[in-house]
Amino acid sequence: MKQAISFRLSGKTACFRKPDVNQYAYFTYNNIHKVALLGLLGAIVGYGGYTQLFEKNRGLKKGQLGYDDGYPEFYEKLKHLKVSITPLAPQGYFSKKIQVFNNSVGYASREEGGNLIVREQWLENPSWQIMILDDGSDEYSEIKEYLLNTKSIFIPYLGKNDHLANITEVKEIELQEKLYGGDGEIYIDSLFVIPKSGFGFHKESDDIPFLFKEVSPVRLQKEYHFYEYEELVFTNFEPNELPKETYCYEDKNYAFI
């Protein structure tokens, strides 16, 4: 039996910007990814982020005395946590719209007038069931205490400060190690990482079959803080190989990343 904290994370809009496309429009990941989720949790308990690390290193060169070449504080302290992310949308897919707005600060663009037209894709009314596995750490205990008592040091948001996050239905839960499955059929009800050996299915459930896949950030590369990716899947097909850390809660199976 495992302990965990569970909550519903939602918002009117969200944008988890993809770093590989920035010409005509910025695009968003369909789901909050693990690095962004750890950043949100870090904001709640008051850990520093990229901005604080940048300010600390301002004017210093790599290798110089006082230069911090580590991770942002939130990631350094929380990267050991295992989380489960379940999109609360049909087939796991959220509606998206391109938003167009002006950035008129003087240095935004070299065009006449200094006005930059920004096109950005936003998720509409996204929501996820989030679980954090209890690993016995002080960081987990601190996050649990803040969530259960509805406290926050910084305002949590969904990718950018334009998108305020709602955190509701917070509760402590007990996870079972014996997975739920009738007649030997075991389905995963959350996002999970496709195994390195590949991905296959036995058969779909009795519902209309669906398969949603997305290459998503799951960790940070240490030297330059680039994203490192895995292919995540959300499906009602039964996988041939179950993820290593998968637990059951209320007749559903959740994989932890």
Short mmCIF file of N, CA, C and O in Angstrom, two decimals, residues 185 187 203-209 236:
data_model
loop_
_atom_site.label_atom_id
_atom_site.label_comp_id
_atom_site.label_asym_id
_atom_site.label_seq_id
_atom_site.Cartn_x
_atom_site.Cartn_y
_atom_site.Cartn_z
N GLU A 185 -7.53 -8.49 -17.70
CA GLU A 185 -7.34 -7.31 -18.54
C GLU A 185 -7.04 -6.10 -17.65
O GLU A 185 -7.83 -5.74 -16.80
N TYR A 187 -6.01 -2.06 -17.68
CA TYR A 187 -5.90 -0.83 -18.46
C TYR A 187 -5.29 0.26 -17.58
O TYR A 187 -5.42 0.24 -16.36
N LYS A 203 -5.92 -5.80 -26.54
CA LYS A 203 -7.18 -5.45 -27.20
C LYS A 203 -7.77 -4.24 -26.50
O LYS A 203 -7.41 -3.90 -25.37
N GLU A 204 -8.72 -3.61 -27.17
CA GLU A 204 -9.31 -2.41 -26.60
C GLU A 204 -10.41 -2.79 -25.61
O GLU A 204 -10.85 -3.93 -25.54
N SER A 205 -10.86 -1.81 -24.85
CA SER A 205 -11.97 -2.01 -23.93
C SER A 205 -13.28 -2.05 -24.72
O SER A 205 -13.30 -1.96 -25.95
N ASP A 206 -14.39 -2.16 -23.99
CA ASP A 206 -15.70 -2.21 -24.65
C ASP A 206 -16.15 -0.85 -25.15
O ASP A 206 -17.10 -0.74 -25.92
N ASP A 207 -15.48 0.22 -24.72
CA ASP A 207 -15.82 1.56 -25.18
C ASP A 207 -15.25 1.81 -26.57
O ASP A 207 -14.50 1.00 -27.11
N ILE A 208 -15.61 2.97 -27.14
CA ILE A 208 -15.02 3.36 -28.42
C ILE A 208 -13.52 3.51 -28.23
O ILE A 208 -13.06 4.26 -27.37
N PRO A 209 -12.70 2.80 -29.01
CA PRO A 209 -11.25 2.84 -28.78
C PRO A 209 -10.64 4.19 -29.13
O PRO A 209 -11.06 4.86 -30.07
N ASN A 236 -7.47 3.72 -24.11
CA ASN A 236 -8.26 2.67 -23.48
C ASN A 236 -7.95 1.30 -24.08
O ASN A 236 -8.70 0.35 -23.91
#
